[in-house]
Short mmCIF file of C-alpha atoms and ligand atoms in Angstrom, two decimals:
data_model
loop_
_atom_site.label_atom_id
_atom_site.label_comp_id
_atom_site.label_asym_id
_atom_site.label_seq_id
_atom_site.Cartn_x
_atom_site.Cartn_y
_atom_site.Cartn_z
CA MET A 1 24.22 6.17 -53.45
CA ILE A 2 25.93 9.34 -53.07
CA VAL A 3 28.63 9.12 -50.33
CA PHE A 4 30.51 11.98 -48.89
CA ILE A 5 34.08 10.64 -47.53
CA THR A 6 35.92 13.34 -45.90
CA GLY A 7 39.96 12.51 -45.70
CA ALA A 8 39.80 11.34 -49.16
CA THR A 9 43.40 12.96 -50.26
CA ALA A 10 44.94 9.57 -48.92
CA GLY A 11 44.76 6.18 -47.28
CA PHE A 12 41.39 5.01 -46.16
CA GLY A 13 39.32 8.19 -47.82
CA ALA A 14 40.98 7.74 -51.30
CA ALA A 15 40.60 3.97 -51.47
CA MET A 16 37.12 4.36 -50.31
CA ALA A 17 36.59 7.02 -53.27
CA ARG A 18 37.50 4.06 -55.62
CA THR A 19 35.82 1.13 -54.29
CA PHE A 20 32.57 3.18 -54.02
CA ALA A 21 32.91 5.10 -57.43
CA THR A 22 34.06 1.82 -59.69
CA ASN A 23 30.82 0.22 -58.05
CA GLY A 24 28.92 3.03 -59.66
CA HIS A 25 28.42 5.24 -56.83
CA ARG A 26 28.50 8.84 -56.77
CA VAL A 27 31.21 10.31 -54.05
CA LEU A 28 31.69 13.53 -52.67
CA ILE A 29 35.62 13.61 -51.93
CA ALA A 30 36.85 15.98 -49.01
CA GLY A 31 40.18 17.11 -47.61
CA ARG A 32 42.16 20.10 -47.26
CA ARG A 33 44.83 19.24 -50.68
CA ALA A 34 42.67 20.55 -53.47
CA ASP A 35 45.50 19.20 -55.69
CA ARG A 36 44.95 15.69 -54.77
CA LEU A 37 41.26 16.09 -54.93
CA ASP A 38 41.73 17.00 -58.41
CA ALA A 39 43.74 13.78 -59.13
CA ILE A 40 41.77 11.58 -58.05
CA ALA A 41 38.42 13.04 -59.20
CA ALA A 42 40.39 13.00 -62.60
CA GLU A 43 41.24 9.75 -62.26
CA LEU A 44 37.45 8.53 -61.56
CA GLY A 45 35.25 10.30 -63.40
CA ALA A 46 32.48 12.35 -63.49
CA ASN A 47 30.81 10.47 -60.48
CA VAL A 48 33.09 12.03 -58.65
CA ARG A 49 32.73 15.43 -56.79
CA THR A 50 35.31 17.48 -55.26
CA VAL A 51 34.63 19.34 -52.09
CA PRO A 52 38.08 21.53 -50.57
CA LEU A 53 37.36 21.45 -46.77
CA ASP A 54 39.24 21.33 -43.33
CA VAL A 55 37.08 19.82 -41.23
CA THR A 56 38.32 22.20 -38.13
CA ASP A 57 36.64 24.86 -40.03
CA LYS A 58 32.91 25.03 -39.27
CA ALA A 59 32.04 28.30 -41.33
CA ALA A 60 34.01 25.85 -44.16
CA ILE A 61 32.05 22.83 -43.73
CA HIS A 62 28.60 25.17 -43.37
CA ALA A 63 29.44 26.78 -47.16
CA ALA A 64 30.48 23.93 -48.86
CA LEU A 65 27.27 21.64 -47.99
CA ASP A 66 25.33 24.78 -48.94
CA ALA A 67 27.31 25.34 -52.16
CA LEU A 68 26.32 21.59 -53.26
CA PRO A 69 24.11 21.63 -56.38
CA ALA A 70 20.98 20.45 -56.22
CA ASP A 71 21.53 16.86 -57.42
CA TRP A 72 24.24 16.39 -55.01
CA ARG A 73 22.65 17.18 -51.90
CA ASP A 74 21.10 13.90 -50.52
CA ILE A 75 24.02 12.17 -48.89
CA ASP A 76 23.25 8.61 -48.72
CA VAL A 77 26.38 8.10 -46.60
CA LEU A 78 28.90 10.14 -44.51
CA ILE A 79 32.03 8.45 -43.82
CA ASN A 80 33.83 10.67 -41.05
CA ASN A 81 37.53 9.31 -42.18
CA ALA A 82 39.38 12.74 -41.73
CA GLY A 83 41.57 12.21 -38.89
CA LEU A 84 45.29 11.90 -37.31
CA ALA A 85 47.50 10.89 -34.42
CA LEU A 86 50.18 13.55 -33.82
CA GLY A 87 52.73 12.18 -31.57
CA ILE A 88 53.24 9.36 -29.13
CA LYS A 89 55.11 11.05 -26.12
CA PRO A 90 53.51 10.16 -22.35
CA ALA A 91 51.45 12.39 -21.41
CA GLN A 92 53.50 14.49 -19.33
CA GLU A 93 55.93 15.04 -22.34
CA ALA A 94 53.15 15.70 -25.30
CA SER A 95 52.88 18.88 -26.65
CA LEU A 96 49.43 20.63 -26.21
CA ASP A 97 48.95 22.13 -29.37
CA ASP A 98 49.07 18.14 -30.71
CA TRP A 99 46.17 17.53 -28.11
CA ASP A 100 44.05 20.46 -29.31
CA THR A 101 44.68 19.55 -33.37
CA MET A 102 43.67 15.62 -32.30
CA ILE A 103 40.51 16.86 -30.62
CA ALA A 104 39.75 19.81 -33.41
CA THR A 105 39.97 17.10 -36.23
CA ASN A 106 39.11 13.84 -34.77
CA CYS A 107 36.14 15.16 -32.65
CA SER A 108 34.72 18.48 -33.18
CA GLY A 109 35.37 17.91 -37.09
CA LEU A 110 33.47 14.89 -36.97
CA VAL A 111 30.61 16.00 -34.87
CA THR A 112 30.73 19.04 -37.05
CA MET A 113 29.87 17.08 -40.31
CA THR A 114 27.52 14.93 -38.66
CA ARG A 115 25.43 17.54 -37.45
CA ALA A 116 25.62 19.33 -40.60
CA VAL A 117 24.47 16.04 -42.69
CA LEU A 118 22.00 14.58 -40.37
CA PRO A 119 18.97 16.76 -40.22
CA ARG A 120 18.80 16.10 -44.02
CA MET A 121 18.99 12.16 -43.75
CA VAL A 122 16.46 11.62 -40.78
CA GLU A 123 14.23 14.54 -43.17
CA ARG A 124 14.45 11.54 -45.71
CA ASN A 125 14.35 8.58 -43.44
CA THR A 126 17.26 7.31 -44.74
CA GLY A 127 20.75 7.35 -44.39
CA LEU A 128 24.26 5.76 -43.04
CA VAL A 129 27.24 7.95 -40.83
CA ILE A 130 30.11 5.56 -40.60
CA ASN A 131 32.64 6.87 -38.17
CA LEU A 132 36.28 6.05 -38.44
CA GLY A 133 37.23 5.01 -34.74
CA SER A 134 40.45 2.90 -34.09
CA VAL A 135 41.58 -0.33 -31.73
CA ALA A 136 43.33 2.98 -29.67
CA GLY A 137 39.40 3.51 -28.81
CA ALA A 138 39.28 0.40 -26.87
CA TYR A 139 42.65 -0.47 -25.85
CA PRO A 140 45.39 1.73 -23.95
CA TYR A 141 49.01 2.06 -25.47
CA PRO A 142 51.94 4.17 -24.47
CA GLY A 143 51.53 7.05 -25.82
CA GLY A 144 48.24 6.69 -27.08
CA ASN A 145 46.77 8.93 -24.67
CA VAL A 146 44.77 12.25 -26.30
CA TYR A 147 44.62 9.77 -29.93
CA GLY A 148 43.43 6.84 -28.11
CA ALA A 149 40.85 9.33 -26.30
CA THR A 150 39.64 10.88 -29.54
CA LYS A 151 38.67 7.17 -30.84
CA ALA A 152 37.17 6.23 -27.78
CA PHE A 153 34.92 9.66 -28.22
CA VAL A 154 34.18 8.56 -31.56
CA ASP A 155 33.03 5.13 -30.52
CA GLN A 156 30.71 6.45 -27.67
CA PHE A 157 29.31 9.32 -29.92
CA THR A 158 28.61 6.84 -32.78
CA LEU A 159 26.78 4.42 -30.22
CA ASN A 160 24.68 7.77 -28.91
CA LEU A 161 23.64 8.78 -32.33
CA ARG A 162 22.26 4.90 -32.48
CA ALA A 163 20.29 5.88 -29.67
CA ASP A 164 18.81 9.02 -31.07
CA LEU A 165 18.29 7.92 -34.67
CA VAL A 166 16.32 4.68 -33.35
CA GLY A 167 12.63 5.23 -35.43
CA THR A 168 14.05 6.80 -38.41
CA GLY A 169 15.99 5.05 -40.69
CA VAL A 170 19.18 6.53 -40.45
CA ARG A 171 22.42 4.18 -39.68
CA ALA A 172 25.34 4.75 -37.89
CA THR A 173 28.61 2.74 -37.55
CA ASN A 174 31.88 3.05 -35.79
CA LEU A 175 34.41 1.20 -38.30
CA ALA A 176 37.56 0.88 -35.76
CA PRO A 177 40.96 -0.31 -37.45
CA GLY A 178 43.76 -1.88 -35.66
CA LEU A 179 47.65 -1.68 -37.78
CA CYS A 180 46.96 -0.65 -41.25
CA GLY A 181 50.10 0.10 -43.74
CA GLY A 182 50.36 2.29 -46.71
CA THR A 183 48.87 5.29 -45.56
CA GLU A 184 49.78 8.47 -44.57
CA PHE A 185 49.19 7.89 -41.08
CA SER A 186 52.19 7.25 -39.32
CA ASN A 187 54.13 9.63 -41.52
CA VAL A 188 51.73 12.41 -39.88
CA ARG A 189 52.02 11.29 -36.57
CA PHE A 190 55.79 10.99 -36.73
CA LYS A 191 55.70 14.33 -38.48
CA GLY A 192 57.07 13.44 -41.47
CA ASP A 193 59.97 11.24 -39.82
CA ASP A 194 59.57 8.54 -43.11
CA ALA A 195 61.86 6.20 -41.37
CA ALA A 196 60.59 5.93 -37.79
CA ALA A 197 57.12 5.55 -39.74
CA ALA A 198 58.03 2.78 -41.72
CA LYS A 199 59.24 1.12 -38.59
CA VAL A 200 55.91 0.74 -37.67
CA TYR A 201 55.07 -1.74 -40.34
CA GLU A 202 58.47 -3.66 -40.30
CA GLY A 203 57.72 -7.28 -40.39
CA THR A 204 54.04 -6.94 -40.48
CA THR A 205 51.49 -7.83 -43.09
CA PRO A 206 49.37 -5.08 -41.73
CA LEU A 207 45.78 -4.34 -43.02
CA THR A 208 45.50 -2.14 -45.93
CA ALA A 209 43.63 0.90 -46.66
CA GLU A 210 41.65 -1.39 -49.48
CA ASP A 211 40.61 -4.04 -46.54
CA ILE A 212 38.96 -0.87 -44.91
CA ALA A 213 37.50 0.29 -48.15
CA ALA A 214 36.05 -3.05 -48.53
CA THR A 215 34.78 -3.22 -45.03
CA ALA A 216 32.74 0.24 -45.38
CA TYR A 217 31.84 -0.82 -48.72
CA TRP A 218 29.74 -3.87 -47.01
CA ILE A 219 28.56 -1.56 -44.28
CA ALA A 220 26.66 0.07 -47.07
CA THR A 221 25.35 -2.16 -49.01
CA LEU A 222 23.91 -4.29 -46.29
CA PRO A 223 20.16 -3.97 -45.97
CA PRO A 224 18.69 -0.81 -44.82
CA HIS A 225 17.27 -3.25 -41.84
CA VAL A 226 20.87 -3.84 -40.71
CA ASN A 227 23.03 -1.45 -38.44
CA VAL A 228 26.52 -2.55 -37.80
CA ASN A 229 26.95 -0.56 -34.44
CA SER A 230 30.65 -1.11 -34.27
CA ILE A 231 33.14 -3.53 -36.18
CA GLU A 232 36.75 -3.65 -35.25
CA LEU A 233 39.45 -5.21 -37.48
CA MET A 234 43.43 -6.02 -36.69
CA PRO A 235 45.78 -7.85 -39.10
CA THR A 236 46.39 -11.41 -37.99
CA CYS A 237 49.89 -10.69 -36.98
CA GLN A 238 48.50 -7.99 -34.27
CA GLY A 239 47.29 -9.30 -30.39
CA PHE A 240 47.25 -7.60 -27.40
CA SER A 241 49.98 -6.96 -24.65
CA PRO A 242 50.00 -8.14 -20.88
CA PHE A 243 49.21 -5.49 -18.30
CA ALA A 244 52.15 -3.34 -17.54
CA ILE A 245 53.32 -3.94 -13.89
CA LYS A 246 56.04 -1.90 -12.24
CA ARG A 247 57.67 -4.09 -9.50
CA ALA A 248 59.45 -2.89 -6.76
P1 LIG B 301 46.09 9.37 -43.71
O1 LIG B 301 46.85 10.41 -43.14
O2 LIG B 301 46.51 8.57 -45.09
O3 LIG B 301 44.72 10.14 -44.25
C1 LIG B 301 44.26 10.68 -43.24
C2 LIG B 301 42.86 11.90 -44.22
O4 LIG B 301 42.74 13.11 -43.49
C3 LIG B 301 43.63 12.66 -45.40
O5 LIG B 301 43.01 12.57 -46.44
C4 LIG B 301 43.54 14.24 -44.97
O6 LIG B 301 43.84 15.06 -46.20
C5 LIG B 301 42.48 13.77 -43.99
N1 LIG B 301 42.18 15.22 -42.78
C6 LIG B 301 43.35 15.75 -41.60
N2 LIG B 301 43.10 16.62 -41.36
C7 LIG B 301 42.14 16.87 -41.55
C8 LIG B 301 41.26 18.10 -41.53
N3 LIG B 301 41.72 18.93 -40.81
N4 LIG B 301 40.16 18.43 -42.44
C9 LIG B 301 40.16 17.85 -43.47
N5 LIG B 301 40.91 16.69 -43.88
C10 LIG B 301 42.00 16.33 -43.03
O7 LIG B 301 45.46 8.22 -42.73
P2 LIG B 301 44.33 6.99 -42.63
O8 LIG B 301 43.73 7.02 -43.83
O9 LIG B 301 45.37 5.81 -42.21
O10 LIG B 301 43.61 6.75 -41.70
C11 LIG B 301 41.88 7.63 -41.85
C12 LIG B 301 41.39 7.11 -40.59
O11 LIG B 301 41.55 6.04 -40.01
C13 LIG B 301 41.84 8.45 -39.30
O12 LIG B 301 40.51 8.93 -38.81
C14 LIG B 301 42.72 7.59 -38.56
O13 LIG B 301 42.72 8.24 -37.18
C15 LIG B 301 41.78 6.43 -38.72
N6 LIG B 301 42.70 5.32 -38.54
C16 LIG B 301 43.77 4.72 -39.17
C17 LIG B 301 44.54 3.48 -38.75
C18 LIG B 301 45.62 3.51 -39.28
O14 LIG B 301 46.57 2.57 -39.04
N7 LIG B 301 46.38 3.61 -40.60
C19 LIG B 301 43.69 2.17 -37.52
C20 LIG B 301 42.93 3.16 -37.13
C21 LIG B 301 42.23 3.89 -37.58
P3 LIG B 301 44.16 16.68 -46.45
O15 LIG B 301 45.57 16.90 -45.35
O16 LIG B 301 44.44 16.28 -47.52
O17 LIG B 301 43.28 17.52 -45.50
C1 LIG B 302 45.61 3.77 -35.50
C2 LIG B 302 46.05 2.54 -34.58
O1 LIG B 302 46.85 1.14 -32.83
O2 LIG B 302 48.58 3.52 -34.08
O3 LIG B 302 44.55 4.29 -35.09
O4 LIG B 302 46.54 3.93 -32.71
S1 LIG B 302 46.89 2.78 -33.90
#
């Protein structure tokens, strides 16, 4: 298989690149930090090709796909993994710039990538799009505001892809993890406050990037007649809270 992974410079994306490449698949790894891409490609060998790319840049996406050599163009699996949360403040205090960045990356970037890759999949009557959603797209929490909304978008967009793709051999999955440690997610969310980021996982046994990579690999290697519409994972230590009720 040829697998295109966005956000492969860290976290889930880097773990997925390792999982697919070490299992003999060819992997296109994308992200903004070219030095990281180069290091991962050097580690994994000739089956991995770097695609330095900012998913918020439509022209860059199209240029990068157009520049792929002929023997890398038939992408079998697109993993729209690039994404981020910025901030945890309540809506009335949150930064509008942060909101714009999350929407541009998690929603617009993901749909641009999908729209660019999908026609060739449909033409070949085979393919799989795995979109990284989140439990934040299904369950609200204080400060989740726009991040959670972008992941709800990912969930519904994926289901609507399924609606459009019925009758083709192209599959689509929303992969929605809960608390997952060992990635840069919280460092990014807390804007470099690594102590605050570490606190998120204190006293927990969170999911790992390898858990998510193994799940993506399982989805991608199911027989072609099986479509996982949506899959939600949480670490065993994570559960649900009661509704918040402000009493007089
Ligand atoms: P990381 O911060 O470790 O990795 C995020 C990746 O996204 C990086 O490789 C980063 O690369 C890339 N990225 C961010 N913005 C852009 C951009 N504009 N263009 C291209 N690449 C970009 O996070 P995780 O691995 O933890 O998260 C991966 C995905 O999973 C995200 O969509 C996240 O929302 C989701 N998720 C994470 C959970 C968690 O608890 N960790 C749980 C549920 C979902 P670079 O900076 O080099 O561009
Ligand atoms: C990441 C999981 O709970 O931090 O999507 O929003 S959470």
